[in-house]
């Protein structure tokens, strides 16, 4: 499938076949493509909590407005980010680069994030949003559907998955075989409302 076709046909699906199982190879394909998603300074701050335990899925569904995607998806990710990945052995993110690049990047990373809580959090959300789209487009190209989700109690989900203090939850991505068409598109805004030429008036 062409990327543009995956973009056009991706929809937020609410109903998945609860009996469908993915193969290990398929799951590995999802994960290995997801981690090719770009992150600022290559800090790779996303963390993919893959929930396979049916009992935990049921508990998460209870704090996610009862949404069926949580229990019925073949693959269910809680996309989290490590807010402090930028300071955890950052040389790992540039280990294959030349010394010149490393000498530039490592101080630049520190300078960009240290002491800037909002920047760290914004970066978490940017990275997770991008990798969510990678997962959803991968799903389409592999014959699956998906649903991005933030309809849940973030604090309760954090407790259920033992989220570390220096991590945040961005969203869920549920992936599986759809059993019902997505709702008709809600309606896109006109381009002249959402595209701003050069600057806001
Ligand atoms: C961050 C985010 C959170 C969302 N949360 C939910 C959710 O909790 N449950 C749900 O059914 N759909 C959820 N959606 C799906 C949106 O309603 C859907 O993407 C939007 O209506 C556009 O439809 P489309 O994705 O089918 O084009 C969410 C989408 C995004 C991007």
Coordinates of N, CA and C and ligand atoms in Angstrom, one line a residue:
X1 N 0.8 -1.2 0.0 CA 0.0 0.0 0.0 C 0.9 1.2 0.0
X2 N 0.5 2.2 -0.8 CA 1.2 3.5 -0.9 C 1.0 4.2 0.4
X3 N 1.9 5.0 0.8 CA 1.7 5.8 2.1 C 0.5 6.7 2.0
X4 N 0.3 7.3 0.8 CA -0.8 8.3 0.7 C -2.1 7.5 0.8
X5 N -2.2 6.2 0.4 CA -3.4 5.4 0.5 C -3.6 5.1 2.0
X6 N -2.5 4.8 2.7 CA -2.7 4.5 4.1 C -3.2 5.7 4.8
X7 N -2.7 6.9 4.5 CA -3.2 8.1 5.1 C -4.7 8.3 4.9
X8 N -5.1 8.1 3.6 CA -6.5 8.3 3.2 C -7.4 7.3 3.9
X9 N -7.0 6.1 4.0 CA -7.9 5.0 4.5 C -7.8 4.8 6.0
X10 N -6.9 5.4 6.7 CA -6.8 5.3 8.1 C -8.0 5.9 8.8
X11 N -8.7 5.2 9.6 CA -9.8 5.8 10.3 C -9.8 5.3 11.8
X12 N -10.4 6.0 12.7 CA -10.4 5.6 14.1 C -11.6 4.6 14.2
X13 N -11.2 3.3 14.4 CA -12.1 2.2 14.5 C -12.5 1.9 15.9
X14 N -13.8 1.7 16.2 CA -14.2 1.5 17.5 C -14.5 0.0 17.9
X15 N -14.5 -0.9 16.9 CA -14.8 -2.3 17.1 C -13.8 -3.2 16.5
X16 N -13.2 -4.0 17.3 CA -12.2 -4.9 16.8 C -12.6 -6.4 17.1
X17 N -12.1 -7.3 16.3 CA -12.3 -8.7 16.5 C -11.5 -9.2 17.7
X18 N -12.2 -9.5 18.8 CA -11.5 -9.8 20.1 C -10.8 -11.2 20.0
X19 N -11.2 -12.0 19.0 CA -10.6 -13.3 18.9 C -9.3 -13.3 18.0
X20 N -9.1 -12.2 17.3 CA -7.9 -12.2 16.4 C -6.6 -12.1 17.1
X21 N -5.7 -12.9 16.8 CA -4.3 -12.9 17.4 C -3.3 -12.5 16.3
X22 N -2.4 -11.7 16.7 CA -1.3 -11.3 15.8 C -0.1 -12.3 16.0
X23 N 0.6 -12.5 14.9 CA 1.8 -13.4 15.1 C 2.9 -12.6 15.8
X24 N 3.9 -13.3 16.3 CA 5.1 -12.6 16.9 C 5.8 -11.8 15.8
X25 N 5.9 -12.3 14.6 CA 6.5 -11.6 13.5 C 5.8 -10.3 13.2
X26 N 4.5 -10.3 13.2 CA 3.8 -9.1 13.0 C 4.0 -8.1 14.1
X27 N 4.0 -8.6 15.3 CA 4.2 -7.7 16.5 C 5.6 -7.1 16.4
X28 N 6.6 -7.9 16.0 CA 8.0 -7.4 15.9 C 8.1 -6.3 14.8
X29 N 7.3 -6.6 13.7 CA 7.3 -5.6 12.6 C 6.8 -4.3 13.1
X30 N 5.7 -4.3 13.8 CA 5.1 -3.0 14.4 C 6.2 -2.3 15.2
X31 N 6.8 -3.1 16.1 CA 7.8 -2.4 17.1 C 9.0 -1.9 16.3
X32 N 9.5 -2.7 15.4 CA 10.7 -2.3 14.8 C 10.5 -1.1 13.8
X33 N 9.3 -0.9 13.3 CA 9.0 0.3 12.5 C 8.7 1.4 13.4
X34 N 8.0 1.2 14.5 CA 7.6 2.3 15.5 C 8.9 3.0 15.9
X35 N 10.0 2.3 16.2 CA 11.2 2.9 16.8 C 12.0 3.7 15.7
X36 N 11.5 3.6 14.4 CA 12.1 4.5 13.4 C 11.5 5.9 13.4
X37 N 10.5 6.1 14.2 CA 9.8 7.4 14.3 C 10.9 8.4 14.8
X38 N 10.8 9.6 14.2 CA 11.8 10.6 14.6 C 11.5 11.2 16.0
X39 N 12.6 11.5 16.7 CA 12.5 12.3 17.9 C 13.6 13.4 17.9
X40 N 13.3 14.5 18.6 CA 14.3 15.6 18.6 C 15.6 15.1 19.2
X41 N 16.7 15.5 18.6 CA 18.0 15.1 19.0 C 18.2 13.6 19.1
X42 N 17.2 12.8 18.5 CA 17.2 11.4 18.6 C 17.2 10.8 20.0
X43 N 16.5 11.5 20.9 CA 16.5 11.1 22.3 C 15.6 9.9 22.5
X44 N 14.8 9.5 21.5 CA 14.0 8.2 21.6 C 13.3 8.1 23.0
X45 N 12.5 9.2 23.3 CA 11.9 9.2 24.6 C 10.6 8.4 24.7
X46 N 10.1 7.9 23.6 CA 8.9 7.1 23.7 C 9.2 5.8 24.4
X47 N 8.1 5.3 25.1 CA 8.1 4.0 25.8 C 6.8 3.3 25.4
X48 N 6.8 2.2 24.9 CA 5.6 1.5 24.4 C 5.2 0.4 25.4
X49 N 4.2 0.8 26.2 CA 3.7 -0.2 27.1 C 2.7 -1.1 26.3
X50 N 3.1 -2.3 26.1 CA 2.3 -3.2 25.3 C 1.5 -4.1 26.3
X51 N 0.2 -3.9 26.4 CA -0.6 -4.6 27.4 C -1.2 -5.9 26.8
X52 N -0.7 -7.0 27.3 CA -1.1 -8.3 26.8 C -2.0 -9.1 27.8
X53 N -1.9 -8.7 29.0 CA -2.6 -9.4 30.1 C -4.1 -9.0 30.0
X54 N -4.9 -10.0 29.8 CA -6.4 -9.7 29.6 C -7.0 -9.1 30.9
X55 N -6.5 -9.5 32.0 CA -7.1 -8.9 33.3 C -6.7 -7.4 33.4
X56 N -5.5 -7.1 33.0 CA -5.1 -5.7 33.1 C -5.9 -4.9 32.0
X57 N -6.1 -5.5 30.9 CA -6.8 -4.8 29.8 C -8.3 -4.5 30.4
X58 N -8.8 -5.4 31.1 CA -10.2 -5.2 31.6 C -10.2 -4.1 32.6
X59 N -9.1 -4.1 33.5 CA -9.0 -3.0 34.5 C -8.9 -1.6 33.8
X60 N -8.1 -1.6 32.7 CA -7.8 -0.3 32.0 C -9.1 0.1 31.3
X61 N -9.9 -0.8 30.8 CA -11.1 -0.5 30.1 C -12.1 0.2 31.1
X62 N -12.1 -0.3 32.3 CA -13.0 0.2 33.3 C -12.7 1.7 33.6
X63 N -11.4 2.1 33.4 CA -11.1 3.6 33.6 C -10.9 4.3 32.3
X64 N -11.5 3.7 31.2 CA -11.4 4.3 29.9 C -12.8 4.3 29.3
X65 N -13.7 4.8 30.1 CA -15.1 4.9 29.7 C -15.7 3.6 29.1
X66 N -15.1 2.5 29.5 CA -15.7 1.2 29.1 C -15.4 1.0 27.6
X67 N -14.5 1.7 27.0 CA -14.3 1.6 25.5 C -13.8 0.2 25.1
X68 N -14.5 -0.4 24.2 CA -14.3 -1.8 23.8 C -12.9 -2.0 23.2
X69 N -12.4 -1.0 22.5 CA -11.1 -1.1 21.8 C -10.0 -1.6 22.8
X70 N -10.1 -1.2 24.1 CA -9.1 -1.6 25.1 C -8.9 -3.1 25.2
X71 N -10.1 -3.8 25.3 CA -10.0 -5.2 25.5 C -9.9 -6.0 24.2
X72 N -10.5 -5.4 23.2 CA -10.7 -6.2 21.9 C -9.6 -6.1 20.9
X73 N -8.8 -5.1 21.0 CA -7.7 -4.9 20.0 C -6.7 -6.0 20.1
X74 N -6.1 -6.4 19.0 CA -5.1 -7.5 19.0 C -3.8 -7.0 19.6
X75 N -3.5 -5.7 19.4 CA -2.3 -5.1 20.0 C -2.8 -3.8 20.7
X76 N -2.3 -3.6 21.9 CA -2.8 -2.4 22.6 C -1.6 -1.8 23.3
X77 N -1.4 -0.5 22.9 CA -0.2 0.2 23.4 C -0.7 1.4 24.3
X78 N 0.0 1.5 25.4 CA -0.1 2.8 26.1 C 1.2 3.5 25.8
X79 N 1.1 4.6 25.0 CA 2.3 5.3 24.6 C 2.7 6.3 25.8
X80 N 3.9 6.0 26.3 CA 4.4 6.8 27.4 C 5.7 7.4 26.9
X81 N 6.2 8.3 27.7 CA 7.5 8.9 27.4 C 8.3 9.0 28.7
X82 N 9.6 8.9 28.5 CA 10.5 9.1 29.7 C 11.0 10.6 29.6
X83 N 10.5 11.4 30.5 CA 10.8 12.8 30.5 C 12.2 13.1 30.6
X84 N 13.0 12.2 31.2 CA 14.4 12.4 31.5 C 15.3 11.6 30.5
X85 N 14.8 11.1 29.4 CA 15.7 10.3 28.5 C 16.9 11.2 28.1
X86 N 16.6 12.5 28.0 CA 17.7 13.4 27.5 C 18.9 13.3 28.3
X87 N 18.8 13.0 29.6 CA 20.0 13.0 30.5 C 20.4 11.5 30.9
X88 N 19.8 10.5 30.3 CA 20.2 9.2 30.7 C 21.1 8.6 29.6
X89 N 22.4 8.7 29.9 CA 23.4 8.3 28.9 C 23.1 8.7 27.5
X90 N 23.1 10.1 27.3 CA 22.7 10.6 26.0 C 23.7 10.2 24.9
X91 N 24.9 9.7 25.3 CA 25.9 9.3 24.2 C 25.3 8.1 23.4
X92 N 24.4 7.4 24.0 CA 23.8 6.2 23.3 C 23.1 6.7 22.0
X93 N 22.5 7.9 22.1 CA 21.7 8.3 20.9 C 22.5 8.7 19.7
X94 N 23.9 8.9 20.0 CA 24.7 9.3 18.9 C 26.0 8.4 18.8
X95 N 25.8 7.2 19.3 CA 27.0 6.3 19.3 C 27.6 6.0 18.0
X96 N 26.8 6.1 16.9 CA 27.4 5.8 15.6 C 27.9 7.1 14.8
X97 N 27.7 8.2 15.5 CA 28.1 9.5 14.8 C 29.6 9.8 15.0
X98 N 30.1 10.7 14.2 CA 31.5 11.1 14.3 C 31.7 11.8 15.6
X99 N 33.0 12.0 16.0 CA 33.2 12.7 17.3 C 32.8 14.1 17.2
X100 N 32.9 14.7 16.0 CA 32.5 16.1 15.9 C 31.0 16.3 16.2
X101 N 30.2 15.3 15.6 CA 28.8 15.4 15.8 C 28.5 15.2 17.3
X102 N 29.1 14.2 17.9 CA 28.9 13.9 19.3 C 29.2 15.1 20.2
X103 N 30.3 15.7 19.8 CA 30.8 16.9 20.7 C 29.8 18.1 20.5
X104 N 29.1 18.1 19.4 CA 28.1 19.2 19.3 C 26.8 18.8 20.0
X105 N 26.4 17.5 19.7 CA 25.0 17.1 20.1 C 24.9 17.0 21.7
X106 N 25.9 16.4 22.3 CA 25.6 16.1 23.8 C 25.4 17.4 24.6
X107 N 26.3 18.4 24.4 CA 26.0 19.7 25.2 C 24.7 20.3 24.7
X108 N 24.4 20.2 23.4 CA 23.2 20.9 22.9 C 21.9 20.2 23.5
X109 N 21.9 18.9 23.7 CA 20.8 18.2 24.3 C 20.6 18.7 25.7
X110 N 21.7 18.8 26.5 CA 21.6 19.2 27.9 C 21.1 20.6 28.0
X111 N 21.6 21.5 27.1 CA 21.2 22.9 27.2 C 19.7 23.0 26.8
X112 N 19.2 22.2 25.9 CA 17.8 22.3 25.4 C 16.8 21.9 26.5
X113 N 17.2 20.9 27.3 CA 16.2 20.3 28.2 C 16.4 20.6 29.7
X114 N 17.6 20.8 30.1 CA 17.9 20.9 31.6 C 17.1 22.1 32.2
X115 N 16.4 21.7 33.3 CA 15.6 22.7 34.0 C 14.4 23.2 33.3
X116 N 14.0 22.6 32.2 CA 12.9 23.1 31.4 C 11.7 22.0 31.4
X117 N 11.0 22.0 32.5 CA 10.0 20.9 32.6 C 8.9 21.0 31.5
X118 N 8.5 22.2 31.1 CA 7.5 22.3 30.0 C 8.1 21.7 28.7
X119 N 9.3 22.1 28.4 CA 10.0 21.6 27.2 C 10.1 20.1 27.2
X120 N 10.4 19.5 28.3 CA 10.5 18.1 28.4 C 9.1 17.4 28.2
X121 N 8.1 18.0 28.7 CA 6.8 17.4 28.6 C 6.3 17.6 27.1
X122 N 6.5 18.8 26.6 CA 6.1 19.0 25.2 C 6.8 18.0 24.3
X123 N 8.1 17.8 24.5 CA 8.9 16.8 23.7 C 8.3 15.4 23.8
X124 N 7.8 15.1 25.0 CA 7.2 13.7 25.2 C 6.0 13.6 24.3
X125 N 5.2 14.7 24.3 CA 3.9 14.6 23.5 C 4.2 14.6 22.0
X126 N 5.2 15.4 21.6 CA 5.5 15.4 20.2 C 6.0 14.0 19.7
X127 N 6.9 13.4 20.5 CA 7.4 12.1 20.1 C 6.3 11.1 20.1
X128 N 5.5 11.1 21.1 CA 4.4 10.0 21.1 C 3.4 10.2 20.0
X129 N 3.1 11.5 19.7 CA 2.1 11.7 18.6 C 2.7 11.2 17.3
X130 N 3.9 11.5 17.1 CA 4.5 11.0 15.8 C 4.6 9.5 15.7
X131 N 5.0 8.9 16.8 CA 5.1 7.4 16.8 C 3.7 6.8 16.7
X132 N 2.7 7.4 17.3 CA 1.3 6.9 17.2 C 0.9 6.9 15.7
X133 N 1.3 7.9 15.0 CA 0.9 7.9 13.6 C 1.7 6.9 12.8
X134 N 2.9 6.6 13.2 CA 3.7 5.6 12.5 C 3.0 4.2 12.8
X135 N 2.6 4.0 14.0 CA 1.9 2.7 14.3 C 0.6 2.6 13.5
X136 N -0.2 3.7 13.4 CA -1.5 3.6 12.7 C -1.3 3.4 11.2
X137 N -0.3 4.1 10.6 CA -0.1 3.9 9.2 C 0.5 2.5 8.9
X138 N 1.3 2.0 9.8 CA 1.8 0.6 9.7 C 0.7 -0.3 9.7
X139 N -0.3 -0.1 10.7 CA -1.4 -0.9 10.8 C -2.2 -1.0 9.4
X140 N -2.4 0.1 8.8 CA -3.1 0.1 7.5 C -2.4 -0.7 6.5
X141 N -1.1 -0.5 6.4 CA -0.3 -1.1 5.4 C -0.2 -2.6 5.6
X142 N -0.5 -3.1 6.9 CA -0.4 -4.5 7.2 C -1.8 -5.1 7.2
X143 N -2.8 -4.3 6.8 CA -4.2 -4.9 6.7 C -4.9 -4.8 8.0
X144 N -4.5 -3.9 8.9 CA -5.2 -3.8 10.2 C -5.8 -2.4 10.3
X145 N -6.5 -2.2 11.3 CA -7.1 -0.8 11.6 C -6.6 -0.4 13.0
X146 N -6.9 0.8 13.4 CA -6.4 1.3 14.6 C -7.3 2.3 15.2
X147 N -7.1 2.7 16.5 CA -7.8 3.8 17.1 C -6.8 4.5 18.1
X148 N -6.6 5.8 17.8 CA -5.8 6.6 18.8 C -6.8 6.9 19.9
X149 N -6.3 7.0 21.2 CA -7.3 7.2 22.3 C -6.7 8.0 23.4
X150 N -7.5 9.0 23.9 CA -7.1 9.6 25.2 C -8.3 9.7 26.1
X151 N -9.3 8.9 25.8 CA -10.5 8.9 26.6 C -10.3 7.9 27.8
X152 N -9.6 8.4 28.8 CA -9.3 7.5 29.9 C -8.8 8.4 31.1
X153 N -8.8 7.8 32.3 CA -8.3 8.5 33.4 C -6.8 8.3 33.5
X154 N -6.1 9.3 33.2 CA -4.6 9.2 33.1 C -4.0 8.7 34.4
X155 N -4.5 9.3 35.6 CA -3.9 8.9 36.8 C -4.1 7.5 37.2
X156 N -5.3 7.0 36.9 CA -5.7 5.6 37.3 C -4.9 4.6 36.4
X157 N -4.7 5.0 35.1 CA -4.0 4.1 34.2 C -2.5 4.1 34.7
X158 N -2.0 5.3 35.0 CA -0.6 5.3 35.5 C -0.4 4.4 36.7
X159 N -1.4 4.4 37.6 CA -1.3 3.5 38.8 C -1.3 2.0 38.3
X160 N -2.2 1.7 37.4 CA -2.3 0.3 36.9 C -1.1 -0.2 36.3
X161 N -0.3 0.7 35.6 CA 0.9 0.2 34.9 C 2.2 0.5 35.7
X162 N 2.1 1.0 36.9 CA 3.3 1.4 37.7 C 4.1 2.4 37.0
X163 N 3.5 3.4 36.5 CA 4.3 4.4 35.7 C 5.3 5.1 36.6
X164 N 6.6 5.0 36.2 CA 7.6 5.7 37.0 C 7.4 7.2 37.1
X165 N 7.9 7.8 38.2 CA 7.6 9.3 38.4 C 8.1 10.2 37.3
X166 N 9.2 9.7 36.6 CA 9.7 10.6 35.6 C 9.2 10.2 34.2
X167 N 8.1 9.6 34.1 CA 7.5 9.2 32.8 C 6.1 9.9 32.8
X168 N 5.6 10.0 31.5 CA 4.2 10.5 31.4 C 3.5 9.6 30.4
X169 N 2.2 9.6 30.5 CA 1.4 8.9 29.5 C 0.9 9.9 28.5
X170 N 1.0 9.6 27.2 CA 0.5 10.5 26.1 C -0.9 10.0 25.6
X171 N -1.0 8.8 25.3 CA -2.2 8.3 24.7 C -2.2 6.8 24.5
X172 N -3.3 6.2 24.1 CA -3.3 4.8 23.7 C -3.3 4.7 22.2
X173 N -2.8 3.6 21.7 CA -3.1 3.2 20.3 C -3.6 1.7 20.3
X174 N -4.8 1.5 19.9 CA -5.3 0.2 19.8 C -5.3 -0.3 18.3
X175 N -4.9 -1.5 18.1 CA -4.7 -2.0 16.7 C -5.3 -3.4 16.6
X176 N -6.0 -3.6 15.5 CA -6.6 -4.9 15.3 C -7.4 -5.0 14.0
X177 N -8.2 -6.1 13.9 CA -9.0 -6.3 12.8 C -10.4 -5.7 13.1
X178 N -10.7 -4.7 12.2 CA -12.0 -4.0 12.5 C -13.2 -4.9 12.2
X179 N -14.3 -4.8 13.0 CA -15.5 -5.6 12.7 C -16.6 -4.7 12.2
X180 N -16.4 -3.4 12.3 CA -17.4 -2.5 11.9 C -16.8 -1.3 11.2
X181 N -17.4 -0.8 10.2 CA -16.9 0.4 9.5 C -16.7 1.5 10.6
X182 N -15.7 2.4 10.3 CA -15.7 3.6 11.2 C -16.9 4.5 10.9
X183 N -17.2 5.3 11.8 CA -18.3 6.3 11.5 C -17.9 7.1 10.3
X184 N -18.9 7.7 9.6 CA -18.6 8.6 8.5 C -17.7 9.7 9.0
X185 N -16.8 10.2 8.2 CA -15.9 11.2 8.7 C -16.7 12.4 9.2
X186 N -16.2 12.9 10.4 CA -16.9 14.0 11.0 C -17.0 15.3 10.2
X187 N -16.1 15.4 9.3 CA -16.0 16.6 8.5 C -14.7 17.4 8.7
X188 N -14.0 17.6 7.6 CA -12.7 18.3 7.7 C -13.0 19.8 7.6
X189 N -12.2 20.6 8.3 CA -12.3 22.1 8.2 C -11.7 22.4 6.8
X190 N -12.1 23.6 6.3 CA -11.6 24.0 5.0 C -10.1 24.4 5.1
X191 N -9.4 24.2 4.1 CA -7.9 24.5 4.1 C -7.7 25.9 4.5
X192 N -8.6 26.8 4.0 CA -8.3 28.2 4.2 C -8.5 28.6 5.7
X193 N -9.1 27.8 6.5 CA -9.2 28.0 7.9 C -7.9 27.5 8.6
X194 N -7.4 26.4 8.2 CA -6.3 25.8 9.0 C -4.9 26.0 8.4
X195 N -4.9 26.6 7.2 CA -3.6 26.9 6.6 C -3.4 28.4 6.7
X196 N -2.3 28.8 7.3 CA -2.0 30.2 7.5 C -0.8 30.6 6.6
X197 N -1.0 31.5 5.8 CA 0.1 31.9 4.9 C 1.0 32.9 5.6
X198 N 2.2 32.4 5.9 CA 3.3 33.3 6.5 C 3.0 33.7 8.0
X199 N 1.9 34.4 8.3 CA 1.7 34.8 9.7 C 0.2 35.0 9.9
X200 N -0.2 34.9 11.2 CA -1.6 35.2 11.5 C -1.8 36.7 11.3
X201 N -3.1 37.0 11.0 CA -3.4 38.4 10.8 C -3.7 39.1 12.1
Ligands
LIG1 C1 -5.4 12.1 20.7 C2 -6.6 11.4 20.2 C3 -7.5 10.9 21.2 C4 -8.6 10.2 20.8 N1 -9.4 9.5 21.7 C5 -10.4 8.7 21.3 C6 -11.0 7.9 22.2 O1 -10.7 7.8 23.4 N2 -12.0 7.0 21.8 C7 -12.3 7.0 20.4 O2 -13.2 6.2 20.1 N3 -11.7 7.8 19.5 C8 -10.7 8.6 19.9 N4 -10.1 9.4 19.0 C9 -10.4 9.3 17.6 C10 -11.0 10.6 17.1 O3 -12.3 10.8 17.5 C11 -10.9 10.5 15.5 O4 -9.5 10.4 15.2 C12 -11.5 11.8 14.9 O5 -12.8 11.8 15.1 C13 -11.2 11.8 13.4 O6 -11.7 10.6 12.8 P1 -10.7 9.6 12.0 O7 -9.5 9.3 12.8 O8 -11.5 8.4 11.7 O9 -10.3 10.3 10.7 C14 -8.9 10.1 19.4 C15 -8.1 10.7 18.4 C16 -6.9 11.3 18.9 C17 -6.0 11.8 17.8

